[in-house]
Tab-separated table of C-alpha atoms (C1' of nucleotides) in Angstrom:
chain	number	residue	atom	x	y	z
A	122	MET	CA	68.414	84.142	89.762
A	123	THR	CA	68.587	87.642	91.200
A	124	THR	CA	65.291	89.425	90.670
A	125	SER	CA	65.041	92.868	89.144
A	126	THR	CA	63.974	94.265	92.515
A	127	VAL	CA	67.119	92.943	94.111
A	128	GLU	CA	69.127	94.545	91.330
A	129	ASP	CA	67.464	97.861	92.086
A	130	TYR	CA	68.369	97.620	95.751
A	131	LEU	CA	71.973	96.722	95.006
A	132	LYS	CA	72.296	99.545	92.511
A	133	CYS	CA	70.821	101.964	95.009
A	134	ILE	CA	73.203	100.922	97.756
A	135	TYR	CA	76.137	101.155	95.380
A	136	GLN	CA	75.244	104.616	94.159
A	137	GLU	CA	74.430	105.860	97.626
A	138	SER	CA	77.849	104.676	98.815
A	139	GLN	CA	79.471	106.401	95.880
A	140	ARG	CA	77.609	109.639	96.478
A	141	SER	CA	78.163	109.791	100.205
A	142	GLY	CA	81.675	108.451	100.102
A	143	ASN	CA	80.723	105.994	102.820
A	144	SER	CA	80.194	102.314	102.201
A	145	LEU	CA	77.863	101.968	105.175
A	146	ILE	CA	74.337	102.832	104.079
A	147	SER	CA	71.319	103.115	106.356
A	148	THR	CA	68.059	101.375	105.602
A	149	GLY	CA	66.480	104.825	105.679
A	150	GLN	CA	68.648	106.042	102.808
A	151	ILE	CA	67.693	103.001	100.808
A	152	ALA	CA	64.001	103.395	101.548
A	153	ALA	CA	64.171	107.030	100.494
A	154	GLY	CA	66.187	106.253	97.388
A	155	LEU	CA	63.814	103.598	96.153
A	156	LYS	CA	60.683	105.247	97.526
A	157	VAL	CA	59.546	102.299	99.587
A	158	ALA	CA	58.402	102.198	103.204
A	159	PRO	CA	61.216	101.953	105.786
A	160	GLY	CA	60.105	98.520	106.895
A	161	THR	CA	60.253	97.267	103.338
A	162	ALA	CA	63.893	98.246	103.047
A	163	THR	CA	64.700	96.609	106.368
A	164	ALA	CA	63.032	93.382	105.280
A	165	MET	CA	64.899	93.384	102.011
A	166	MET	CA	68.227	93.973	103.728
A	167	LYS	CA	67.689	90.786	105.679
A	168	THR	CA	67.080	88.780	102.563
A	169	LEU	CA	70.038	90.387	100.808
A	170	ALA	CA	72.173	89.540	103.815
A	171	ASP	CA	70.922	85.956	103.684
A	172	SER	CA	71.945	85.827	100.034
A	173	GLY	CA	75.394	87.108	100.903
A	174	LEU	CA	75.010	90.299	98.893
A	175	VAL	CA	75.300	92.722	101.796
A	176	SER	CA	76.460	92.612	105.374
A	177	TYR	CA	73.764	93.963	107.635
A	178	GLU	CA	74.130	95.361	111.131
A	179	PRO	CA	70.736	96.205	112.681
A	180	TYR	CA	70.276	99.878	113.541
A	181	SER	CA	73.523	100.625	111.800
A	182	GLY	CA	73.142	99.829	108.111
A	183	VAL	CA	74.385	97.669	105.279
A	184	ARG	CA	77.398	97.487	103.079
A	185	LEU	CA	77.817	95.557	99.851
A	186	THR	CA	79.827	92.365	99.899
A	187	PRO	CA	82.224	91.862	96.978
A	188	GLU	CA	79.542	89.742	95.323
A	189	GLY	CA	76.910	92.415	95.889
A	190	ALA	CA	79.194	95.082	94.451
A	191	ARG	CA	79.911	92.897	91.460
A	192	LEU	CA	76.211	92.568	90.693
A	193	ALA	CA	75.625	96.274	91.267
A	194	THR	CA	78.316	97.365	88.828
A	195	HIS	CA	76.972	94.945	86.256
A	196	VAL	CA	73.555	96.523	86.482
A	197	LEU	CA	75.163	99.942	86.244
A	198	ARG	CA	77.099	98.839	83.204
A	199	ARG	CA	73.977	97.622	81.488
A	200	HIS	CA	72.159	100.823	82.340
A	201	ARG	CA	74.853	103.077	80.997
A	202	VAL	CA	75.643	101.127	77.873
A	203	VAL	CA	71.927	101.113	77.065
A	204	GLU	CA	71.686	104.866	77.675
A	205	LEU	CA	74.551	105.585	75.340
A	206	PHE	CA	73.137	103.212	72.763
A	207	LEU	CA	69.778	104.938	72.846
A	208	VAL	CA	71.428	108.291	72.238
A	209	GLN	CA	74.130	107.257	69.795
A	210	VAL	CA	72.367	104.620	67.758
A	211	MET	CA	68.679	105.246	68.278
A	212	GLY	CA	68.985	109.004	68.080
A	213	MET	CA	67.199	109.747	71.324
A	214	ASN	CA	67.904	112.800	73.442
A	215	TRP	CA	70.191	112.454	76.470
A	216	SER	CA	67.447	113.901	78.626
A	217	GLU	CA	64.953	111.152	77.880
A	218	VAL	CA	66.906	107.910	77.958
A	219	HIS	CA	67.115	107.328	81.689
A	220	LYS	CA	63.623	105.902	82.148
A	221	ASP	CA	63.984	103.492	79.231
A	222	ALA	CA	67.388	102.349	80.457
A	223	GLU	CA	65.971	101.853	83.930
A	224	LEU	CA	63.598	99.256	82.520
A	225	LEU	CA	65.936	97.634	80.049
A	226	GLU	CA	68.887	97.270	82.414
A	227	HIS	CA	67.238	94.262	84.020
A	228	ASP	CA	66.496	92.318	80.869
A	229	VAL	CA	69.182	93.006	78.331
A	230	SER	CA	71.397	89.948	77.990
A	231	ASP	CA	75.134	90.209	78.436
A	232	ARG	CA	75.531	89.109	74.856
A	233	LEU	CA	73.443	92.030	73.657
A	234	ILE	CA	75.176	94.509	75.935
A	235	ASP	CA	78.497	93.431	74.561
A	236	ARG	CA	77.188	93.835	71.034
A	237	MET	CA	76.111	97.396	71.864
A	238	ASP	CA	79.401	98.061	73.599
A	239	GLU	CA	81.224	96.923	70.517
A	240	MET	CA	79.081	99.043	68.187
A	241	LEU	CA	79.752	102.048	70.390
A	242	GLY	CA	83.489	101.480	70.297
A	243	ARG	CA	83.985	100.360	73.903
A	244	PRO	CA	82.991	103.710	75.419
A	245	THR	CA	84.052	104.788	78.889
A	246	VAL	CA	81.234	107.189	79.754
A	247	ASP	CA	77.513	107.444	79.092
A	248	PRO	CA	75.645	110.507	77.732
A	249	HIS	CA	75.665	112.158	81.157
A	250	GLY	CA	79.350	111.587	81.644
A	251	ASP	CA	78.790	108.769	84.107
A	252	PRO	CA	81.573	106.199	83.813
A	253	ILE	CA	80.715	102.795	82.354
A	254	PRO	CA	81.983	99.823	84.381
A	255	SER	CA	83.993	97.310	82.402
A	256	ALA	CA	82.537	93.916	81.531
A	257	ARG	CA	84.492	92.584	84.502
A	258	GLY	CA	82.716	95.047	86.748
A	259	VAL	CA	85.549	97.459	87.332
A	260	LEU	CA	84.453	101.067	87.678
A	261	LYS	CA	86.841	103.970	88.052
A	262	GLU	CA	85.105	107.107	89.297
A	263	LYS	CA	87.175	110.195	88.632
A	264	ASP	CA	86.840	112.997	91.124
A	265	TYR	CA	85.849	116.078	89.207
A	266	PRO	CA	84.997	119.365	90.918
A	267	SER	CA	81.515	120.785	90.501
A	268	LEU	CA	80.755	124.339	89.497
A	269	LEU	CA	80.791	125.147	93.208
A	270	LEU	CA	84.432	124.277	93.663
A	271	CYS	CA	86.083	124.921	90.318
A	272	GLY	CA	88.162	127.947	89.478
A	273	LEU	CA	86.496	131.258	88.585
A	274	ARG	CA	86.937	132.848	85.150
A	275	ALA	CA	88.871	129.897	83.867
A	276	PRO	CA	88.091	127.811	80.787
A	277	LEU	CA	86.288	124.608	81.771
A	278	ARG	CA	84.854	121.594	80.053
A	279	VAL	CA	81.667	119.954	81.312
A	280	VAL	CA	82.447	116.303	81.978
A	281	ARG	CA	79.447	115.026	83.881
A	282	VAL	CA	75.951	115.888	85.036
A	283	THR	CA	74.837	113.953	88.091
A	284	ASP	CA	71.093	114.231	87.677
A	285	GLN	CA	68.743	112.334	85.421
A	286	GLU	CA	65.655	114.503	85.436
A	287	THR	CA	64.483	115.265	81.935
A	288	GLY	CA	63.429	118.810	82.765
A	289	PHE	CA	66.748	119.748	84.277
A	290	LEU	CA	68.736	118.187	81.455
A	291	LEU	CA	66.660	119.953	78.822
A	292	PHE	CA	67.198	123.225	80.648
A	293	LEU	CA	70.935	122.661	80.648
A	294	GLU	CA	70.968	121.673	77.002
A	295	GLY	CA	69.027	124.821	76.186
A	296	HIS	CA	71.843	126.809	77.752
A	297	GLY	CA	74.596	124.865	76.062
A	298	ILE	CA	75.552	122.838	79.110
A	299	MET	CA	76.310	119.287	78.049
A	300	PRO	CA	79.232	116.919	78.607
A	301	GLY	CA	82.006	117.982	76.259
A	302	ASN	CA	80.962	121.625	76.004
A	303	ARG	CA	83.140	124.469	77.231
A	304	ILE	CA	81.945	126.912	79.829
A	305	GLU	CA	83.231	129.418	82.335
A	306	VAL	CA	82.062	130.418	85.797
A	307	LEU	CA	81.938	134.196	85.923
A	308	SER	CA	81.087	134.722	89.571
A	309	ARG	CA	79.709	133.105	92.701
A	310	ASP	CA	77.534	134.694	95.343
A	311	GLU	CA	77.238	132.736	98.587
A	312	ALA	CA	74.526	134.967	99.967
A	313	ALA	CA	72.418	134.676	96.849
A	314	ASP	CA	73.060	130.950	96.717
A	315	SER	CA	73.744	131.299	93.010
A	316	LEU	CA	76.454	131.769	90.415
A	317	MET	CA	76.815	133.019	86.841
A	318	VAL	CA	77.832	130.645	84.085
A	319	ARG	CA	78.896	131.555	80.581
A	320	PRO	CA	78.663	128.750	78.037
A	321	GLU	CA	80.988	128.981	75.058
A	322	SER	CA	78.041	129.330	72.779
A	323	GLY	CA	75.104	131.123	74.300
A	324	LYS	CA	74.250	133.806	76.794
A	325	SER	CA	75.480	133.658	80.364
A	326	PHE	CA	72.875	132.778	82.963
A	327	SER	CA	72.536	132.194	86.690
A	328	LEU	CA	72.336	128.856	88.409
A	329	GLY	CA	71.437	128.000	91.998
A	330	PHE	CA	74.060	126.241	94.099
A	331	ARG	CA	72.019	123.080	94.317
A	332	ALA	CA	71.823	122.801	90.536
A	333	ALA	CA	75.437	123.923	90.116
A	334	SER	CA	76.640	121.121	92.373
A	335	LYS	CA	75.368	118.619	89.841
A	336	ILE	CA	77.557	119.898	87.045
A	337	LEU	CA	81.067	118.489	87.130
A	338	VAL	CA	83.879	120.016	85.119
A	339	GLU	CA	87.554	119.803	84.364
A	340	THR	CA	89.921	122.672	83.688
A	341	VAL	CA	90.921	123.066	80.079
A	342	ALA	CA	94.603	123.571	79.313
B	473	MET	CA	49.445	98.355	84.903
B	474	THR	CA	49.390	94.941	83.257
B	475	THR	CA	52.222	92.803	84.588
B	476	SER	CA	54.626	90.972	82.359
B	477	THR	CA	53.115	87.663	83.460
B	478	VAL	CA	49.703	88.800	82.320
B	479	GLU	CA	51.220	89.800	78.991
B	480	ASP	CA	52.649	86.314	78.634
B	481	TYR	CA	49.272	84.723	79.245
B	482	LEU	CA	47.518	86.999	76.770
B	483	LYS	CA	50.164	86.375	74.147
B	484	CYS	CA	49.887	82.637	74.702
B	485	ILE	CA	46.109	82.670	74.347
B	486	TYR	CA	46.356	84.780	71.235
B	487	GLN	CA	48.912	82.536	69.580
B	488	GLU	CA	47.123	79.379	70.591
B	489	SER	CA	43.935	80.727	69.029
B	490	GLN	CA	45.821	81.595	65.882
B	491	ARG	CA	47.457	78.201	65.692
B	492	SER	CA	44.356	76.149	66.366
B	493	GLY	CA	42.035	78.393	64.406
B	494	ASN	CA	39.696	78.419	67.373
B	495	SER	CA	39.269	81.395	69.641
B	496	LEU	CA	38.185	79.214	72.554
B	497	ILE	CA	41.281	78.041	74.428
B	498	SER	CA	41.312	75.543	77.282
B	499	THR	CA	43.165	76.224	80.500
B	500	GLY	CA	45.115	73.063	79.785
B	501	GLN	CA	46.471	74.446	76.534
B	502	ILE	CA	47.541	77.577	78.343
B	503	ALA	CA	49.182	75.658	81.171
B	504	ALA	CA	51.062	73.536	78.642
B	505	GLY	CA	52.064	76.540	76.555
B	506	LEU	CA	53.463	78.474	79.491
B	507	LYS	CA	54.699	75.439	81.374
B	508	VAL	CA	52.809	76.122	84.563
B	509	ALA	CA	50.656	73.794	86.653
B	510	PRO	CA	47.047	73.467	85.450
B	511	GLY	CA	45.703	75.076	88.594
B	512	THR	CA	47.911	78.084	88.040
B	513	ALA	CA	46.420	78.692	84.628
B	514	THR	CA	42.888	78.324	85.979
B	515	ALA	CA	43.592	80.840	88.720
B	516	MET	CA	45.061	83.295	86.257
B	517	MET	CA	42.075	82.967	83.938
B	518	LYS	CA	39.837	84.115	86.752
B	519	THR	CA	41.913	87.192	87.379
B	520	LEU	CA	42.127	87.940	83.659
B	521	ALA	CA	38.363	87.585	83.454
B	522	ASP	CA	37.978	89.968	86.392
B	523	SER	CA	40.169	92.464	84.536
B	524	GLY	CA	38.006	92.122	81.454
B	525	LEU	CA	40.802	90.702	79.310
B	526	VAL	CA	39.207	87.318	78.647
B	527	SER	CA	35.773	85.762	78.958
B	528	TYR	CA	36.006	82.588	80.970
B	529	GLU	CA	33.606	79.666	81.015
B	530	PRO	CA	34.598	77.034	83.618
B	531	TYR	CA	35.415	73.627	82.164
B	532	SER	CA	35.146	75.096	78.711
B	533	GLY	CA	37.906	77.663	78.304
B	534	VAL	CA	38.655	81.302	77.667
B	535	ARG	CA	38.604	83.666	74.749
B	536	LEU	CA	40.186	87.067	74.512
B	537	THR	CA	38.000	90.133	74.793
B	538	PRO	CA	38.713	92.950	72.319
B	539	GLU	CA	40.796	94.620	75.023
B	540	GLY	CA	42.700	91.393	75.704
B	541	ALA	CA	43.366	90.919	72.010
B	542	ARG	CA	44.568	94.511	71.745
B	543	LEU	CA	47.097	93.967	74.505
B	544	ALA	CA	48.189	90.634	73.043
B	545	THR	CA	48.902	92.049	69.602
B	546	HIS	CA	50.834	94.902	71.150
B	547	VAL	CA	53.085	92.463	72.948
B	548	LEU	CA	53.467	90.515	69.736
B	549	ARG	CA	54.345	93.686	67.877
B	550	ARG	CA	57.010	94.555	70.402
B	551	HIS	CA	58.408	91.043	70.261
B	552	ARG	CA	58.648	90.947	66.503
B	553	VAL	CA	59.978	94.444	66.005
B	554	VAL	CA	62.662	93.695	68.578
B	555	GLU	CA	63.542	90.426	66.865
B	556	LEU	CA	63.964	92.118	63.524
B	557	PHE	CA	65.950	94.919	65.109
B	558	LEU	CA	68.315	92.454	66.735
B	559	VAL	CA	68.949	90.785	63.394
B	560	GLN	CA	68.976	93.814	61.117
B	561	VAL	CA	70.670	96.391	63.290
B	562	MET	CA	72.532	94.420	65.933
B	563	GLY	CA	73.715	91.775	63.515
B	564	MET	CA	72.477	88.807	65.510
B	565	ASN	CA	71.455	85.525	63.915
B	566	TRP	CA	67.759	84.839	63.348
B	567	SER	CA	68.113	81.642	65.314
B	568	GLU	CA	69.190	83.336	68.532
B	569	VAL	CA	66.988	86.404	68.882
B	570	HIS	CA	63.833	84.821	70.247
B	571	LYS	CA	64.976	84.525	73.853
B	572	ASP	CA	66.222	88.105	74.001
B	573	ALA	CA	63.020	89.393	72.444
B	574	GLU	CA	60.998	87.360	74.911
B	575	LEU	CA	62.545	89.362	77.721
B	576	LEU	CA	62.608	92.747	76.062
B	577	GLU	CA	59.033	92.663	74.774
B	578	HIS	CA	57.758	93.509	78.245
B	579	ASP	CA	59.947	96.517	78.889
B	580	VAL	CA	60.594	98.288	75.627
B	581	SER	CA	58.624	101.517	75.561
B	582	ASP	CA	56.272	102.287	72.693
B	583	ARG	CA	58.447	105.252	71.861
B	584	LEU	CA	61.473	103.035	71.443
B	585	ILE	CA	59.565	100.420	69.457
B	586	ASP	CA	58.406	103.104	67.092
B	587	ARG	CA	61.955	104.328	66.714
B	588	MET	CA	63.087	100.802	65.822
B	589	ASP	CA	60.140	100.385	63.488
B	590	GLU	CA	61.115	103.594	61.729
B	591	MET	CA	64.771	102.588	61.448
B	592	LEU	CA	63.682	99.276	59.954
B	593	GLY	CA	61.463	100.976	57.386
B	594	ARG	CA	58.090	99.945	58.806
B	595	PRO	CA	58.588	96.237	58.162
B	596	THR	CA	55.682	93.813	57.860
B	597	VAL	CA	57.370	90.591	58.934
B	598	ASP	CA	60.036	89.553	61.426
B	599	PRO	CA	63.110	87.378	60.700
B	600	HIS	CA	61.033	84.207	60.840
B	601	GLY	CA	58.401	85.568	58.512
B	602	ASP	CA	55.915	86.155	61.324
B	603	PRO	CA	53.755	89.187	60.541
B	604	ILE	CA	54.248	92.311	62.641
B	605	PRO	CA	51.029	93.843	63.973
B	606	SER	CA	50.618	97.523	63.224
B	607	ALA	CA	50.979	100.133	65.953
B	608	ARG	CA	47.187	100.126	66.167
B	609	GLY	CA	47.256	96.409	66.881
B	610	VAL	CA	46.013	95.139	63.542
B	611	LEU	CA	47.539	91.858	62.477
B	612	LYS	CA	46.870	90.200	59.160
B	613	GLU	CA	47.888	86.545	59.103
B	614	LYS	CA	48.242	85.244	55.574
B	615	ASP	CA	47.428	81.606	55.051
B	616	TYR	CA	50.450	79.997	53.475
B	617	PRO	CA	50.690	76.266	52.838
B	618	SER	CA	53.401	74.270	54.550
B	619	LEU	CA	55.747	71.884	52.824
B	620	LEU	CA	53.147	69.210	53.526
B	621	LEU	CA	50.489	70.797	51.387
B	622	CYS	CA	52.322	72.701	48.709
B	623	GLY	CA	52.786	71.521	45.131
B	624	LEU	CA	55.482	68.980	44.262
B	625	ARG	CA	58.364	69.813	41.959
B	626	ALA	CA	57.307	73.432	41.715
B	627	PRO	CA	59.429	76.497	42.471
B	628	LEU	CA	58.655	77.795	45.967
B	629	ARG	CA	59.790	80.588	48.199
B	630	VAL	CA	60.076	80.111	51.955
B	631	VAL	CA	57.950	82.780	53.612
B	632	ARG	CA	57.759	81.731	57.230
B	633	VAL	CA	59.112	79.276	59.786
B	634	THR	CA	56.762	78.678	62.702
B	635	ASP	CA	59.273	77.506	65.261
B	636	GLN	CA	61.686	79.448	67.405
B	637	GLU	CA	64.113	76.782	68.518
B	638	THR	CA	67.689	77.777	67.881
B	639	GLY	CA	68.786	74.271	66.987
B	640	PHE	CA	66.076	73.780	64.406
B	641	LEU	CA	66.612	77.203	62.834
B	642	LEU	CA	70.341	76.658	62.596
B	643	PHE	CA	69.715	73.310	60.957
B	644	LEU	CA	67.452	74.954	58.396
B	645	GLU	CA	69.907	77.750	57.760
B	646	GLY	CA	72.619	75.188	57.209
B	647	HIS	CA	70.506	73.701	54.440
B	648	GLY	CA	69.631	77.025	52.908
B	649	ILE	CA	66.104	77.158	54.283
B	650	MET	CA	65.347	80.715	55.359
B	651	PRO	CA	62.525	83.153	54.630
B	652	GLY	CA	63.093	84.561	51.154
B	653	ASN	CA	65.067	81.592	49.845
B	654	ARG	CA	63.856	79.440	46.993
B	655	ILE	CA	63.305	75.728	47.367
B	656	GLU	CA	61.499	72.826	45.793
B	657	VAL	CA	59.824	69.735	47.231
B	658	LEU	CA	61.002	66.755	45.240
B	659	SER	CA	58.856	64.046	46.777
B	660	ARG	CA	56.720	63.066	49.726
B	661	ASP	CA	56.450	59.675	51.337
B	662	GLU	CA	53.498	59.236	53.686
B	663	ALA	CA	54.693	55.883	54.935
B	664	ALA	CA	58.150	57.174	55.705
B	665	ASP	CA	56.704	60.298	57.284
B	666	SER	CA	59.250	62.332	55.376
B	667	LEU	CA	59.848	64.319	52.226
B	668	MET	CA	62.794	65.483	50.103
B	669	VAL	CA	63.566	69.157	49.767
B	670	ARG	CA	65.934	70.767	47.307
B	671	PRO	CA	67.104	74.252	48.256
B	672	GLU	CA	68.150	76.515	45.376
B	673	SER	CA	71.654	76.574	46.721
B	674	GLY	CA	72.722	73.390	48.438
B	675	LYS	CA	72.135	69.696	48.375
B	676	SER	CA	68.684	68.194	48.683
B	677	PHE	CA	67.871	66.558	51.982
B	678	SER	CA	65.028	64.821	53.769
B	679	LEU	CA	62.742	66.306	56.350
B	680	GLY	CA	60.232	64.667	58.678
B	681	PHE	CA	56.594	65.666	58.329
B	682	ARG	CA	56.550	67.299	61.719
B	683	ALA	CA	59.451	69.574	60.824
B	684	ALA	CA	58.120	70.134	57.319
B	685	SER	CA	54.809	71.385	58.678
B	686	LYS	CA	56.642	74.316	60.239
B	687	ILE	CA	57.966	75.607	56.953
B	688	LEU	CA	55.486	77.769	55.085
B	689	VAL	CA	55.954	78.643	51.445
B	690	GLU	CA	54.399	80.423	48.510
B	691	THR	CA	54.537	79.383	44.890
B	692	VAL	CA	56.856	81.403	42.724
B	693	ALA	CA	55.551	82.679	39.396
C	652	DT	C1'	24.818	53.347	80.882
C	653	DT	C1'	28.058	52.549	84.113
C	654	DT	C1'	32.973	52.727	84.503
C	655	DA	C1'	37.410	54.457	83.576
C	656	DA	C1'	40.403	57.975	82.083
C	657	DT	C1'	41.280	62.667	81.375
C	658	DT	C1'	40.784	67.377	82.264
C	659	DT	C1'	39.673	71.054	85.167
C	660	DT	C1'	38.993	73.244	89.352
C	661	DT	C1'	39.703	73.637	94.454
C	662	DT	C1'	42.281	73.710	98.388
C	663	DG	C1'	46.059	74.734	101.199
C	664	DA	C1'	50.715	76.508	101.197
C	665	DT	C1'	54.783	79.101	99.789
C	666	DT	C1'	57.652	83.019	98.133
C	667	DG	C1'	58.666	87.803	96.953
C	668	DA	C1'	57.475	92.439	97.543
C	669	DT	C1'	54.995	95.634	99.527
C	670	DC	C1'	52.373	98.798	103.222
C	671	DA	C1'	50.607	100.928	107.642
C	672	DA	C1'	51.028	101.255	112.142
C	673	DA	C1'	52.933	99.734	116.588
C	674	DA	C1'	57.067	98.840	119.206
C	675	DT	C1'	61.788	99.373	119.909
C	676	DT	C1'	66.305	101.360	119.843
C	677	DC	C1'	69.409	105.160	119.287
C	678	DA	C1'	70.908	109.788	119.687
C	679	DT	C1'	70.388	114.294	121.519
C	680	DC	C1'	69.352	117.977	124.492
C	681	DT	C1'	68.565	119.963	128.345
D	487	DA	C1'	70.384	110.940	133.982
D	488	DG	C1'	65.863	111.432	132.035
D	489	DA	C1'	62.962	112.866	128.525
D	490	DT	C1'	62.135	113.826	123.792
D	491	DG	C1'	62.451	113.073	118.977
D	492	DA	C1'	64.068	110.576	115.099
D	493	DA	C1'	65.278	106.456	112.902
D	494	DT	C1'	64.739	101.562	112.700
D	495	DT	C1'	62.656	97.288	113.261
D	496	DT	C1'	58.468	94.358	114.133
D	497	DT	C1'	54.049	92.941	113.395
D	498	DG	C1'	50.124	91.806	110.854
D	499	DA	C1'	48.118	92.059	106.254
D	500	DT	C1'	47.747	92.113	101.302
D	501	DC	C1'	48.618	90.925	96.376
D	502	DA	C1'	50.650	88.402	92.544
D	503	DA	C1'	52.315	84.118	91.063
D	504	DT	C1'	53.222	79.798	91.764
D	505	DC	C1'	52.932	74.478	93.191
D	506	DA	C1'	51.218	69.788	94.761
D	507	DA	C1'	47.660	67.148	95.700
D	508	DA	C1'	42.690	66.391	96.448
D	509	DA	C1'	38.082	66.903	94.598
D	510	DA	C1'	34.852	67.559	90.959
D	511	DA	C1'	33.331	67.558	86.252
D	512	DT	C1'	33.637	66.077	81.571
D	513	DT	C1'	34.614	62.854	78.017
D	514	DA	C1'	35.483	58.448	76.225
D	515	DA	C1'	35.222	53.534	76.460
D	516	DA	C1'	33.408	49.231	77.505
DNA sequence: TTTAATTTTTTGATTGATCAAAATTCATCT
DNA sequence: AGATGAATTTTGATCAATCAAAAAATTAAA
């Protein structure tokens, strides 16, 4: 019933809400996120509103209805289960699975997703540390600090990387930065807009604040 | 570039050619095969012809160009590799994988197909015995006789079932008719439009000619 | 060889998704 | 408050895919 384009819009709205911490999303954000013309996003918001998937207030923005959120988390679940499957079962690299998952998320049947989920042992996070919504669509986002806000010179564990670009992920992997790995932030320099990271295994290196903000960690006991 | 609808049309033309043994396919056959209105098929044939994927002669029919055939076999390869993967790796039943593969065939990347192909040990046939085209698009269809034409009271091996309907496949499985299994045709009755089959393991049973024509076998030495 | 039946193509319309560019509304800054 | 700039919505068009129904061509039958 719902087309794959609609799924993309819902997913975008959901993730934009998550990221910004605000459930009201402007058509401009959506247009930028999906790389479509502003008018295209506006038009789509009207049809989504007609389908009861978002509530739309002109010049203000949209927000997902419960039904819209349900669909969005289901797409997200499919995406993340597929990503983990590609890494765990198919032996692909975490840096290269996003694009494939982006395509498959629209066409993998629930039956197949559940089969994957089962094979993977009902996992809770994907290869980037992104949480996997339950089959019922429940998603619990934990609030981890990024390298910008965590403690200095304290043992940390990488729990999540909020970027899907292959190049960036390969760079991180090359420096030993992957979910599960231990690292430490040696210093931060506001003026230089950069900080020094020391991975457990590997040489310490510097990271710009923008990149650092995408690496989420938890303190190790 | 090529849309998933176009892939469906090419696949349909390819399979219809295969089935009928004639490379010239009428728009009516295509419309019937894809369950679209006749005019829709005609319109699509014009656009396929404009793209150089078929040669189209009004009121006569179409035939795939080399490029069209290349695309068609690639879709077929993806479909069949996925089907086998679903059975072999995901543990699904051969009777239920067609629908899933139908969806996935359009979105699984070549990289991923090759990964599956490798995991499966470069197989040559899918769970129904349908041959899998090579990565270069070469497909060799062997010409097996059906239960209608094979020898009577001779040991046979099922090599292929040319139908994808879950109900039919489950019926066959229930009677021990699956690619690889041994069977024997006990008798044929033209008037009754049916024949008796004896599977190696299981009771003998009768089968209508129409159903029997979908079961291809080879003689066992 | 005309007629009838079947198949194919045309025609006219619709739906979903998109864009560019014009018009409108909103917010901000003197 | 008025003007300016930015964001948003409208408008007018296009493209892909589809349908129903009318028109044309082909094939088969009488």
